[in-house]
Coordinates of C-alpha atoms (C1' of nucleotides) in Angstrom, one line a residue:
Chain A
M842 CA 386.0 125.5 -16.8
R843 CA 384.4 123.7 -19.8
Q844 CA 385.8 124.6 -23.3
I845 CA 383.8 124.1 -26.5
P846 CA 386.1 124.5 -29.6
W847 CA 384.3 125.5 -32.9
R848 CA 385.2 126.9 -36.2
V849 CA 383.9 130.2 -37.8
A850 CA 385.0 131.3 -41.2
G851 CA 387.8 128.8 -41.2
Q852 CA 389.2 129.9 -37.9
E853 CA 389.4 128.2 -34.6
V854 CA 387.3 129.7 -31.8
V855 CA 386.5 128.6 -28.3
V856 CA 383.6 128.9 -26.0
N857 CA 384.7 129.0 -22.3
V858 CA 381.9 128.1 -19.9
A859 CA 382.5 129.3 -16.3
E860 CA 381.6 126.7 -13.8
G861 CA 383.3 127.3 -10.4
E862 CA 385.0 129.8 -8.4
E863 CA 388.3 128.9 -9.9
D864 CA 387.2 130.4 -13.3
I865 CA 386.6 133.8 -11.9
L866 CA 390.2 134.9 -12.1
A867 CA 390.6 133.7 -15.6
F868 CA 387.5 135.6 -16.7
R869 CA 388.7 138.7 -15.0
E870 CA 392.0 138.4 -16.7
F871 CA 390.2 138.0 -20.1
V872 CA 388.0 141.1 -19.5
T873 CA 390.9 143.4 -18.5
T874 CA 393.1 142.3 -21.4
A875 CA 390.7 141.5 -24.4
G876 CA 389.8 145.0 -25.4
P877 CA 386.3 145.7 -26.7
L878 CA 383.9 143.1 -25.7
A879 CA 380.8 141.7 -27.3
F880 CA 377.9 141.2 -24.8
D881 CA 374.7 139.1 -24.9
T882 CA 372.3 137.6 -22.5
E883 CA 370.1 134.6 -22.4
T884 CA 366.9 135.1 -20.5
T885 CA 363.8 133.1 -19.6
G886 CA 361.7 135.2 -22.0
L887 CA 361.5 138.4 -24.0
D888 CA 359.4 140.3 -21.4
I889 CA 362.2 141.8 -19.2
Y890 CA 359.8 143.3 -16.8
A891 CA 357.6 140.2 -16.1
S892 CA 357.7 139.1 -12.5
D893 CA 359.0 135.7 -13.5
C894 CA 361.7 136.9 -15.9
R895 CA 365.2 135.8 -15.0
V896 CA 368.7 136.1 -16.7
R897 CA 370.1 132.6 -17.4
L898 CA 373.3 133.3 -19.0
A899 CA 375.5 136.3 -19.7
Q900 CA 378.1 136.2 -22.4
F901 CA 381.2 138.2 -23.3
G902 CA 383.5 137.7 -26.1
T903 CA 385.9 138.7 -28.9
G904 CA 386.1 137.2 -32.4
R905 CA 388.1 134.3 -31.0
T906 CA 387.1 133.7 -27.4
A907 CA 383.7 133.6 -25.8
W908 CA 383.0 133.4 -22.1
V909 CA 379.6 132.1 -20.8
L910 CA 378.7 133.0 -17.3
P911 CA 375.9 130.9 -15.6
V912 CA 374.1 133.8 -14.1
E913 CA 371.1 131.7 -13.1
S914 CA 373.2 129.3 -10.9
G915 CA 374.2 132.0 -8.3
P916 CA 374.5 135.6 -7.5
Q917 CA 378.2 135.7 -7.8
W918 CA 377.8 135.3 -11.6
A919 CA 375.5 138.2 -11.9
D920 CA 378.0 140.3 -9.9
L921 CA 380.8 139.2 -12.2
A922 CA 378.8 140.0 -15.3
A923 CA 378.1 143.5 -13.8
W924 CA 381.7 144.0 -13.0
A925 CA 382.6 143.1 -16.6
L926 CA 380.0 145.5 -18.0
R927 CA 381.3 148.4 -15.9
T928 CA 385.0 147.5 -16.7
A929 CA 384.8 147.1 -20.4
E930 CA 385.8 150.3 -22.2
R931 CA 383.6 149.4 -25.2
L932 CA 380.8 146.9 -25.8
Y933 CA 379.4 145.4 -28.9
C934 CA 375.9 144.1 -29.0
H935 CA 373.3 142.9 -31.6
N936 CA 370.1 144.8 -30.6
A937 CA 371.7 146.6 -27.7
T938 CA 368.5 147.8 -26.2
F939 CA 367.3 144.4 -25.2
D940 CA 370.5 143.2 -23.5
L941 CA 371.3 146.6 -22.0
L942 CA 367.8 146.7 -20.4
V943 CA 368.2 143.2 -19.2
A944 CA 371.5 144.4 -17.5
D945 CA 369.7 147.4 -16.3
A946 CA 366.8 145.5 -14.7
H947 CA 368.5 142.3 -13.5
L948 CA 372.3 142.9 -13.2
R949 CA 372.1 146.3 -11.6
V950 CA 374.1 148.0 -14.3
P951 CA 372.0 151.1 -15.6
L952 CA 371.6 152.1 -19.1
E953 CA 373.4 155.3 -18.2
V954 CA 376.6 153.3 -17.7
T955 CA 376.5 151.0 -20.6
Y956 CA 374.7 152.5 -23.5
L957 CA 377.0 155.3 -24.4
K958 CA 380.0 152.9 -24.7
T959 CA 378.1 150.4 -26.8
V960 CA 378.1 149.9 -30.6
D961 CA 375.1 148.0 -31.9
V962 CA 375.8 145.9 -34.9
R963 CA 372.1 145.9 -35.8
I964 CA 372.2 149.7 -36.2
M965 CA 375.3 149.4 -38.3
A966 CA 373.5 146.7 -40.5
H967 CA 370.5 149.0 -41.0
L968 CA 372.6 151.9 -42.1
T969 CA 374.4 149.5 -44.4
D970 CA 371.2 148.2 -46.0
P971 CA 367.9 149.1 -44.4
R972 CA 365.9 146.5 -46.2
S973 CA 364.6 143.3 -44.6
A974 CA 365.3 139.9 -46.2
H975 CA 361.9 140.0 -47.7
E976 CA 362.6 143.3 -49.4
G977 CA 365.7 142.1 -51.1
G978 CA 368.2 143.1 -48.4
T979 CA 370.3 140.9 -46.0
G980 CA 367.9 141.4 -43.2
H981 CA 369.3 142.5 -39.7
S982 CA 369.1 139.4 -37.6
L983 CA 372.3 137.9 -36.2
E984 CA 371.7 134.8 -38.3
A985 CA 371.0 136.8 -41.5
L986 CA 374.1 139.1 -41.0
T987 CA 376.3 135.9 -40.2
R988 CA 375.1 134.2 -43.5
A989 CA 375.7 137.4 -45.5
H990 CA 379.1 138.5 -44.1
L991 CA 380.7 135.7 -42.2
D992 CA 379.9 132.0 -42.6
A993 CA 376.7 130.5 -44.1
E994 CA 377.3 127.2 -42.4
V995 CA 377.5 128.8 -39.0
A996 CA 374.4 130.8 -39.9
D997 CA 372.5 127.6 -40.5
Q998 CA 373.8 126.2 -37.1
V999 CA 372.7 129.2 -35.2
K1000 CA 369.4 129.4 -37.0
G1001 CA 368.6 125.7 -36.3
A1002 CA 370.1 125.4 -32.9
M1003 CA 367.3 126.4 -30.6
R1004 CA 364.6 124.9 -32.9
E1005 CA 366.4 121.5 -32.8
L1006 CA 366.8 121.8 -29.1
A1007 CA 363.0 122.5 -28.7
R1008 CA 362.3 119.4 -30.7
E1009 CA 364.7 117.3 -28.8
L1010 CA 363.3 118.4 -25.4
K1011 CA 359.8 118.1 -26.8
T1012 CA 358.8 121.7 -26.3
T1013 CA 358.1 124.8 -28.4
K1014 CA 360.3 127.5 -29.8
G1015 CA 358.7 129.9 -27.4
E1016 CA 359.4 127.8 -24.3
I1017 CA 362.8 126.4 -25.0
F1018 CA 364.7 129.4 -23.6
R1019 CA 363.0 129.0 -20.3
I1020 CA 363.4 125.3 -19.8
V1021 CA 366.6 124.1 -21.5
P1022 CA 369.0 122.9 -18.9
L1023 CA 371.6 125.6 -18.0
D1024 CA 374.5 123.1 -18.8
H1025 CA 373.2 121.8 -22.1
P1026 CA 376.3 121.9 -24.4
R1027 CA 374.4 123.1 -27.5
Y1028 CA 372.7 125.9 -25.6
L1029 CA 376.0 127.0 -24.2
L1030 CA 377.6 126.8 -27.7
Y1031 CA 374.7 128.8 -29.2
A1032 CA 375.0 131.4 -26.4
G1033 CA 378.8 131.7 -26.9
M1034 CA 378.4 131.9 -30.7
D1035 CA 376.3 134.9 -30.3
V1036 CA 379.1 137.0 -28.9
L1037 CA 381.7 135.6 -31.2
L1038 CA 379.6 136.5 -34.2
T1039 CA 378.6 139.9 -32.9
S1040 CA 382.3 140.7 -32.4
R1041 CA 383.1 139.6 -35.9
L1042 CA 380.2 141.4 -37.4
F1043 CA 381.4 144.7 -35.8
E1044 CA 384.7 144.3 -37.5
H1045 CA 382.9 143.8 -40.8
M1046 CA 380.2 146.5 -40.5
L1047 CA 382.8 149.1 -39.6
Y1048 CA 383.6 149.2 -43.3
S1049 CA 380.2 148.4 -44.8
V1050 CA 378.3 151.6 -43.8
P1051 CA 378.2 153.9 -46.8
H1052 CA 380.5 156.9 -46.5
A1053 CA 377.6 159.4 -46.6
S1054 CA 375.9 157.6 -43.7
R1055 CA 378.9 157.7 -41.3
R1056 CA 377.7 160.5 -39.2
L1057 CA 374.4 158.7 -38.7
V1058 CA 376.2 156.0 -36.6
V1059 CA 376.5 158.2 -33.6
F1060 CA 373.1 159.8 -34.2
E1061 CA 371.3 156.4 -34.3
H1062 CA 373.0 155.2 -31.1
Q1063 CA 371.9 158.4 -29.3
V1064 CA 368.4 158.0 -30.6
A1065 CA 368.3 154.3 -29.5
Y1066 CA 369.5 155.3 -26.1
V1067 CA 366.7 157.8 -25.7
C1068 CA 364.1 155.3 -26.8
A1069 CA 365.6 152.7 -24.4
I1070 CA 365.1 155.2 -21.5
M1071 CA 361.5 155.5 -22.5
E1072 CA 361.1 151.7 -22.6
R1073 CA 362.6 151.4 -19.1
K1074 CA 360.2 154.1 -17.8
G1075 CA 357.1 152.4 -19.2
F1076 CA 353.6 153.8 -19.6
L1077 CA 351.1 153.6 -16.7
V1078 CA 348.0 151.4 -17.4
D1079 CA 344.7 151.9 -15.7
I1080 CA 344.1 148.3 -14.7
P1081 CA 340.5 148.6 -13.3
Y1082 CA 339.4 150.5 -16.4
T1083 CA 341.1 148.0 -18.8
L1084 CA 339.5 145.0 -16.9
Q1085 CA 336.1 146.6 -17.3
L1086 CA 336.7 147.4 -20.9
A1087 CA 337.8 143.8 -21.7
D1088 CA 334.6 142.7 -20.0
R1089 CA 332.4 145.0 -22.0
L1090 CA 334.0 144.2 -25.3
E1091 CA 333.6 140.5 -24.6
R1092 CA 329.9 140.9 -23.9
Q1093 CA 329.5 142.9 -27.1
A1094 CA 331.4 140.4 -29.2
K1095 CA 329.2 137.6 -27.9
Q1096 CA 326.0 139.5 -28.5
H1097 CA 326.8 140.3 -32.1
A1098 CA 328.4 136.8 -32.7
D1099 CA 325.0 135.3 -31.5
T1100 CA 323.1 137.6 -34.0
A1101 CA 325.5 136.4 -36.8
A1102 CA 325.1 132.7 -35.8
A1103 CA 321.3 133.1 -36.1
L1104 CA 321.9 134.4 -39.6
G1105 CA 324.2 131.4 -40.5
V1106 CA 327.7 132.5 -39.6
D1107 CA 329.2 130.3 -36.8
N1108 CA 332.5 132.2 -36.8
V1109 CA 332.5 135.8 -37.8
N1110 CA 336.3 135.7 -38.0
S1111 CA 336.2 133.2 -40.9
T1112 CA 336.1 135.3 -44.1
D1113 CA 335.2 132.1 -46.1
Q1114 CA 332.1 131.5 -43.9
V1115 CA 331.1 135.2 -44.0
A1116 CA 331.5 135.3 -47.8
Q1117 CA 329.3 132.3 -48.3
A1118 CA 326.5 133.5 -46.0
L1119 CA 326.5 137.0 -47.6
T1120 CA 326.4 135.4 -51.1
R1121 CA 323.4 133.3 -50.0
R1122 CA 321.7 136.5 -48.9
G1123 CA 322.2 137.9 -52.4
A1124 CA 325.2 140.1 -51.9
A1125 CA 327.4 140.3 -55.0
L1126 CA 331.0 139.8 -53.9
T1127 CA 332.9 140.7 -57.0
E1128 CA 336.4 141.6 -55.7
T1129 CA 338.8 138.8 -55.0
T1130 CA 341.9 138.4 -52.8
A1131 CA 345.5 137.7 -54.1
T1132 CA 344.7 134.0 -54.0
G1133 CA 341.4 134.3 -55.9
K1134 CA 339.0 134.0 -52.9
P1135 CA 336.1 136.4 -52.5
K1136 CA 337.2 139.5 -50.7
V1137 CA 335.2 140.6 -47.6
D1138 CA 337.1 143.5 -45.9
K1139 CA 335.9 146.5 -44.0
A1140 CA 335.1 148.6 -47.1
I1141 CA 333.0 145.9 -48.6
L1142 CA 331.2 145.3 -45.3
D1143 CA 330.7 149.0 -44.9
R1144 CA 328.8 149.2 -48.2
L1145 CA 326.5 146.2 -47.2
V1146 CA 326.0 147.9 -43.7
A1147 CA 325.0 151.1 -45.4
D1148 CA 322.4 149.1 -47.3
G1149 CA 321.1 147.8 -44.0
D1150 CA 322.3 144.2 -44.2
E1151 CA 321.7 142.7 -40.8
L1152 CA 324.4 140.1 -41.1
A1153 CA 327.0 142.6 -42.3
I1154 CA 326.2 144.8 -39.3
A1155 CA 326.5 141.9 -36.8
V1156 CA 329.7 140.6 -38.4
Q1157 CA 331.4 143.9 -38.4
R1158 CA 330.4 144.7 -34.8
A1159 CA 331.4 141.3 -33.5
K1160 CA 334.8 141.3 -35.3
R1161 CA 335.5 144.8 -34.1
A1162 CA 334.6 144.0 -30.4
S1163 CA 336.6 140.8 -30.4
K1164 CA 339.7 142.2 -32.1
W1165 CA 339.7 145.2 -29.8
K1166 CA 339.5 142.9 -26.8
T1167 CA 342.2 140.6 -27.8
T1168 CA 344.6 143.0 -29.5
Y1169 CA 344.2 145.8 -27.1
A1170 CA 342.6 145.2 -23.7
D1171 CA 343.8 141.6 -23.0
T1172 CA 347.2 142.4 -24.3
F1173 CA 347.6 145.4 -22.1
L1174 CA 346.5 143.5 -19.0
E1175 CA 349.0 140.7 -20.0
L1176 CA 351.9 143.0 -20.6
A1177 CA 351.6 145.3 -17.6
D1178 CA 354.3 144.8 -15.0
P1179 CA 353.6 144.4 -11.3
G1180 CA 353.7 148.2 -11.0
H1181 CA 351.0 148.5 -13.6
R1182 CA 353.4 149.8 -16.3
I1183 CA 353.8 148.7 -19.8
H1184 CA 357.2 148.6 -21.3
C1185 CA 356.6 148.4 -25.0
G1186 CA 359.5 147.6 -27.3
I1187 CA 360.6 150.7 -29.2
N1188 CA 362.7 149.9 -32.3
S1189 CA 364.2 153.2 -33.0
L1190 CA 365.5 152.2 -36.4
A1191 CA 363.0 149.7 -37.9
A1192 CA 361.4 150.4 -41.3
R1193 CA 363.5 150.5 -44.5
T1194 CA 362.8 154.3 -44.4
A1195 CA 364.3 154.2 -40.8
R1196 CA 360.9 154.9 -39.3
M1197 CA 360.5 153.6 -35.7
S1198 CA 358.2 150.7 -34.8
I1199 CA 356.6 149.9 -31.4
T1200 CA 355.8 146.3 -30.4
R1201 CA 354.3 144.5 -27.5
P1202 CA 351.9 146.2 -27.7
A1203 CA 351.8 148.2 -31.0
L1204 CA 351.2 151.4 -29.4
Q1205 CA 351.4 153.4 -32.7
T1206 CA 348.3 151.7 -34.0
L1207 CA 345.8 152.2 -31.3
P1208 CA 342.4 153.4 -32.6
S1209 CA 342.3 157.1 -33.0
G1210 CA 338.6 157.6 -33.9
E1211 CA 337.6 157.6 -30.2
H1212 CA 339.1 157.4 -26.8
M1213 CA 338.0 154.0 -25.5
I1214 CA 341.3 152.1 -26.1
R1215 CA 343.7 155.0 -25.4
S1216 CA 342.0 155.7 -22.1
C1217 CA 343.7 152.5 -20.8
Y1218 CA 346.9 154.7 -20.6
L1219 CA 347.5 157.2 -17.9
A1220 CA 349.9 160.1 -17.0
E1221 CA 351.6 159.6 -13.7
E1222 CA 349.8 160.3 -10.4
G1223 CA 349.2 164.0 -10.3
E1224 CA 350.2 164.5 -13.9
V1225 CA 348.4 165.0 -17.3
I1226 CA 349.1 163.7 -20.8
I1227 CA 350.7 166.0 -23.3
S1228 CA 350.9 165.4 -27.1
V1229 CA 353.2 167.4 -29.4
D1230 CA 353.1 166.8 -33.1
Y1231 CA 354.5 168.3 -36.3
Q1232 CA 352.0 170.1 -38.4
A1233 CA 351.5 168.4 -41.8
I1234 CA 355.2 167.3 -41.7
E1235 CA 355.1 165.2 -44.8
L1236 CA 353.7 168.0 -47.0
R1237 CA 356.1 170.4 -45.6
V1238 CA 359.0 168.1 -46.1
L1239 CA 357.9 167.5 -49.7
A1240 CA 357.7 171.3 -50.3
A1241 CA 361.1 171.7 -48.8
L1242 CA 362.8 169.0 -50.7
A1243 CA 361.2 170.0 -54.0
G1244 CA 361.6 173.8 -53.4
E1245 CA 358.0 174.3 -54.3
R1246 CA 357.6 178.0 -54.1
K1247 CA 353.8 178.3 -53.9
M1248 CA 353.7 175.6 -51.2
I1249 CA 356.6 177.1 -49.2
E1250 CA 355.0 180.7 -49.2
A1251 CA 351.7 179.1 -48.0
I1252 CA 353.6 177.4 -45.1
R1253 CA 355.2 180.6 -44.2
A1254 CA 352.0 182.5 -44.3
G1255 CA 350.3 179.8 -42.2
K1256 CA 347.7 179.1 -45.0
D1257 CA 345.6 176.0 -45.6
L1258 CA 347.8 173.8 -47.8
H1259 CA 344.9 171.5 -48.9
G1260 CA 342.9 174.7 -49.8
L1261 CA 345.8 175.9 -51.8
T1262 CA 346.0 172.6 -53.7
A1263 CA 342.1 172.7 -54.2
S1264 CA 342.3 176.2 -55.7
L1265 CA 345.2 175.2 -58.0
V1266 CA 343.3 172.1 -59.1
F1267 CA 339.6 173.1 -59.0
G1268 CA 339.8 176.9 -59.2
P1269 CA 339.4 179.6 -56.4
D1270 CA 335.8 178.8 -55.7
Y1271 CA 336.3 175.1 -54.7
S1272 CA 333.8 173.3 -52.6
D1273 CA 334.2 171.4 -49.4
T1274 CA 334.1 168.1 -51.4
Q1275 CA 336.8 169.4 -53.7
R1276 CA 339.0 170.4 -50.8
K1277 CA 338.6 166.8 -49.4
A1278 CA 339.6 165.5 -52.8
A1279 CA 342.6 167.9 -52.8
K1280 CA 343.7 166.5 -49.4
I1281 CA 343.5 162.9 -50.7
L1282 CA 345.4 164.0 -53.8
G1283 CA 348.1 165.5 -51.6
F1284 CA 348.5 162.4 -49.6
G1285 CA 348.4 160.3 -52.8
K1286 CA 351.3 162.2 -54.3
V1287 CA 353.3 161.7 -51.1
Y1288 CA 352.7 157.9 -51.4
G1289 CA 353.5 157.8 -55.1
G1290 CA 349.9 157.1 -56.2
G1291 CA 348.3 158.1 -59.5
P1292 CA 345.0 158.7 -61.2
A1293 CA 343.6 155.2 -60.6
T1294 CA 344.2 155.4 -56.9
L1295 CA 342.8 158.9 -56.6
A1296 CA 339.7 157.8 -58.6
R1297 CA 339.2 154.8 -56.2
Q1298 CA 339.5 157.0 -53.1
T1299 CA 337.4 160.0 -54.2
G1300 CA 334.8 158.4 -56.4
L1301 CA 336.0 160.6 -59.3
S1302 CA 336.1 159.0 -62.7
V1303 CA 339.5 157.8 -63.9
A1304 CA 339.4 160.5 -66.6
D1305 CA 338.6 163.2 -64.1
A1306 CA 341.2 161.9 -61.7
R1307 CA 343.8 162.0 -64.6
R1308 CA 342.9 165.7 -65.2
V1309 CA 343.2 166.5 -61.5
V1310 CA 346.6 164.9 -61.3
A1311 CA 347.8 166.9 -64.3
A1312 CA 346.5 170.0 -62.8
Y1313 CA 348.4 169.3 -59.6
D1314 CA 351.6 168.7 -61.6
E1315 CA 351.0 171.9 -63.5
G1316 CA 350.2 173.9 -60.3
Y1317 CA 353.2 172.5 -58.5
P1318 CA 355.9 172.2 -61.2
A1319 CA 358.8 172.0 -58.8
I1320 CA 357.2 168.9 -57.2
A1321 CA 356.8 167.3 -60.6
R1322 CA 360.3 168.1 -61.6
Y1323 CA 361.7 166.8 -58.3
T1324 CA 359.8 163.5 -58.5
K1325 CA 361.1 163.0 -62.0
Q1326 CA 364.7 164.0 -61.1
L1327 CA 364.7 161.5 -58.1
Q1328 CA 363.7 158.6 -60.4
A1329 CA 366.2 159.7 -63.1
D1330 CA 369.0 159.7 -60.6
L1331 CA 368.3 156.3 -59.2
P1332 CA 370.8 154.4 -61.4
R1333 CA 373.6 156.7 -60.4
Q1334 CA 373.1 155.8 -56.7
G1335 CA 373.0 152.0 -57.4
F1336 CA 369.2 152.3 -57.6
A1337 CA 368.8 154.1 -54.3
V1338 CA 368.0 157.6 -52.9
V1339 CA 370.3 159.3 -50.4
T1340 CA 368.5 161.7 -48.1
G1341 CA 369.8 165.0 -47.0
N1342 CA 370.9 163.3 -43.7
G1343 CA 373.0 160.9 -45.6
R1344 CA 370.8 157.9 -45.4
R1345 CA 371.0 155.6 -48.3
L1346 CA 367.6 153.9 -49.2
P1347 CA 367.5 151.3 -51.9
V1348 CA 364.5 151.5 -54.2
D1349 CA 362.8 148.4 -55.7
R1350 CA 363.4 148.4 -59.5
A1351 CA 359.7 147.5 -60.1
K1352 CA 358.6 150.6 -57.9
P1353 CA 360.7 153.6 -58.9
Y1354 CA 357.8 155.9 -57.9
A1355 CA 358.5 154.9 -54.3
A1356 CA 361.6 156.9 -54.3
L1357 CA 359.8 160.1 -53.4
N1358 CA 357.9 158.6 -50.5
F1359 CA 361.1 157.1 -49.1
M1360 CA 362.7 160.6 -49.2
I1361 CA 359.8 162.3 -47.5
Q1362 CA 359.1 159.5 -44.9
S1363 CA 362.8 159.1 -44.0
T1364 CA 363.5 162.8 -43.8
A1365 CA 360.3 163.3 -41.6
R1366 CA 361.5 160.4 -39.3
D1367 CA 364.9 161.9 -38.9
M1368 CA 363.2 165.2 -37.8
L1369 CA 361.4 163.4 -35.1
A1370 CA 364.6 161.6 -34.1
A1371 CA 366.5 164.8 -33.9
G1372 CA 363.7 166.3 -31.9
L1373 CA 364.0 163.5 -29.3
L1374 CA 367.7 164.2 -29.0
E1375 CA 367.0 167.9 -28.5
I1376 CA 364.4 167.0 -25.9
H1377 CA 367.1 165.0 -24.1
K1378 CA 369.5 167.8 -24.4
Q1379 CA 367.1 170.1 -22.8
G1380 CA 366.7 167.8 -19.8
L1381 CA 363.1 166.9 -20.7
L1382 CA 363.6 163.2 -21.4
D1383 CA 361.9 162.1 -18.2
Y1384 CA 358.6 163.5 -19.4
L1385 CA 358.5 161.4 -22.6
R1386 CA 356.4 158.2 -22.9
L1387 CA 356.3 157.5 -26.6
P1388 CA 357.3 158.5 -30.1
V1389 CA 354.5 158.1 -32.7
H1390 CA 356.0 159.0 -36.1
D1391 CA 355.2 162.6 -36.2
E1392 CA 354.3 163.0 -32.5
V1393 CA 355.5 162.5 -29.0
I1394 CA 353.4 161.6 -26.0
A1395 CA 354.5 163.0 -22.6
S1396 CA 353.4 163.0 -18.9
A1397 CA 354.0 166.1 -16.8
P1398 CA 352.8 167.5 -13.5
A1399 CA 349.4 169.3 -14.1
E1400 CA 350.8 172.6 -12.7
D1401 CA 353.8 172.5 -15.1
A1402 CA 352.0 171.1 -18.1
K1403 CA 351.9 174.3 -20.1
E1404 CA 355.5 175.1 -19.6
V1405 CA 356.6 171.5 -20.4
A1406 CA 354.4 171.3 -23.5
H1407 CA 355.9 174.5 -24.8
A1408 CA 359.4 173.4 -24.0
L1409 CA 358.9 170.1 -25.8
A1410 CA 357.3 171.8 -28.8
D1411 CA 360.2 174.2 -29.1
A1412 CA 362.8 171.4 -28.7
M1413 CA 361.2 169.5 -31.6
A1414 CA 360.5 172.4 -34.0
G1415 CA 363.0 172.7 -36.8
Q1416 CA 363.4 173.5 -40.5
I1417 CA 364.6 172.0 -43.7
N1418 CA 366.1 174.1 -46.5
G1419 CA 364.7 177.1 -44.6
V1420 CA 361.2 175.7 -44.5
P1421 CA 359.9 175.8 -41.0
L1422 CA 358.6 172.5 -39.5
A1423 CA 356.3 173.7 -36.8
T1424 CA 355.0 171.8 -33.9
E1425 CA 351.7 172.0 -31.9
A1426 CA 351.2 170.9 -28.3
E1427 CA 348.0 169.7 -26.8
I1428 CA 347.4 169.2 -23.1
G1429 CA 344.9 166.6 -21.9
G1430 CA 343.7 165.2 -18.6
R1431 CA 344.9 162.1 -16.8
S1432 CA 344.4 159.6 -19.5
W1433 CA 345.7 159.4 -23.1
G1434 CA 342.2 159.0 -24.1
S1435 CA 341.3 162.5 -22.9
L1436 CA 342.9 163.9 -26.0
Y1437 CA 340.4 161.9 -28.2
T1438 CA 337.1 162.9 -26.7
Chain B
dC28 C1' 350.4 120.0 -33.9
dA29 C1' 354.0 123.6 -34.3
dG30 C1' 354.9 127.0 -37.3
dG31 C1' 354.4 129.5 -41.5
dT32 C1' 351.1 132.0 -44.7
dT33 C1' 346.9 134.7 -45.7
dA34 C1' 343.5 138.1 -44.9
dG35 C1' 342.0 141.7 -42.4
dC36 C1' 342.6 145.9 -39.7
dA37 C1' 344.7 149.3 -36.5
dC38 C1' 348.0 153.6 -37.2
dC39 C1' 351.0 157.7 -39.5
Chain C
dA942 C1' 351.6 156.0 -69.3
dA943 C1' 351.2 154.6 -64.9
dA944 C1' 352.7 153.0 -60.7
dC945 C1' 349.8 154.7 -53.1
dG946 C1' 354.5 154.4 -48.9
dG947 C1' 355.8 152.4 -44.1
dT948 C1' 354.4 149.3 -39.9
dG949 C1' 352.4 145.0 -36.0
dC950 C1' 349.1 141.8 -34.5
dT951 C1' 345.3 138.3 -34.6
dA952 C1' 342.4 134.4 -36.2
dA953 C1' 341.9 131.2 -39.7
dC954 C1' 343.9 128.4 -42.7
dC955 C1' 347.5 125.5 -44.7
dT956 C1' 351.5 122.4 -44.4
dG957 C1' 355.2 119.3 -43.3

DNA sequence: CAGGTTAGCACC
DNA sequence: AAACGGTGCTAACCTG
């Protein structure tokens, strides 16, 4: 056994590195006597389901002692790690989903065994302060939490460790975890430190979660578990279709790029080049970016396209085709596992409002205007895609939180909410254009926008927009009162809002108007999360593929689709303050895209 | 030249 | 009086 002594927060700690058979007994003794154990793994990469992914190290530890098992050097170590995972009564992880999926896929210890006895310090950290470092919080990485709560010097060591190793071994940060020698002392120290710090952070975070948020600890672990099951299942990809799509998009991109080149733009992705060429053609680019350069975004190109500018048309088409190829088609092909499944990363507790995020690939942001990209995803063989979403959830949550009588009555009566707004603002004989403006106004209110934003989005004059907003506040007095009250109460909460579910959300001092949106967005997110738990409780989890903010995507046998869709919709439906949050199910064909034709 | 930043664009 | 919220990913560009 190799021992690496270190210091954390003024205390001596030790990293034990198992090397030979003679260490097995000592490790077993440690696991059976140490109590709750922090757990972490080091792998060759982040893509757990890639055919070349291997576990290199498995670490277990307390706040004083870490054990590092060299899993890559022989199957006995994987078996020993698996034994420890099954034996430990309680586990602590930082970002449990990753390591527990690693154990599930590579150590033969299923999520069902590990997840429900695990505490994730990242979840505790998010409940303590949901903000990223960029937003004025501590952030939730192990390094950031160590810096904030344990030992800044150790945080620096952890942060710099793998980067230095990469430099030393003349490789990149992305490659270092794959190629660093298994016995490199600083790799082993880094690996051992992870569990020492995780264990210590647990002790700290136990007391840092706000009182009002305590009940969310169990809730969020259950939600994370359900999302981890979805990650493990994966979403089937239509490989032949996606290959063909990538090919088609490439040809389109090339064709339009050639047209742009003939008109003087070598690289359509260079905003600078496009701006210069458009200016030469006589376009007036008046708007600028944050750094003062001429702005050429979609809205600006759209206007030039409407005027029939050939360059603008070519640039826009080329950019779209190339972005769609690389961001979607190519990525799907690269991420699909040998069984043609994509296991995206679902961060069940991501945004500062607790909204979920989905990465590798970002399946929440696939184009919804048409079916082309979503058609890459398939229900299982013999099954069809089901989508269940909440109807106008943000407006309903707003009505419920504010207690806005007129809106609540309209919801109960199943009336058109944007029509109601239009009649309040423009009068009973509102036009179609006015209904559209009312819809934009409704969303603007949810986001905390004002007259200037409304004017920009509708084409109304600022003066008219101001009148419209005033009419909204008059027509929905409870919403106006609620918005005002939320902002007035901010100082009492330490400049934060606390949702009905007990989630404390700090608000930026420069943006008090965001308080309303945080309440709405976070409350709506918790409805979806509660819906996922109810779906699990009803035994329907196996059907689920994805959560998408106010919607779930599922796959079910064609002959059962109606029944499953209704069961999912029923499980998700709920209420807030007596206001019903209704759901609506849609049944498609084999591909996700079939819902978008 | 690796890695961070900016601009743009996809979604709810 | 007014204030649009939350994400992830890519290519180009900048920097140490």
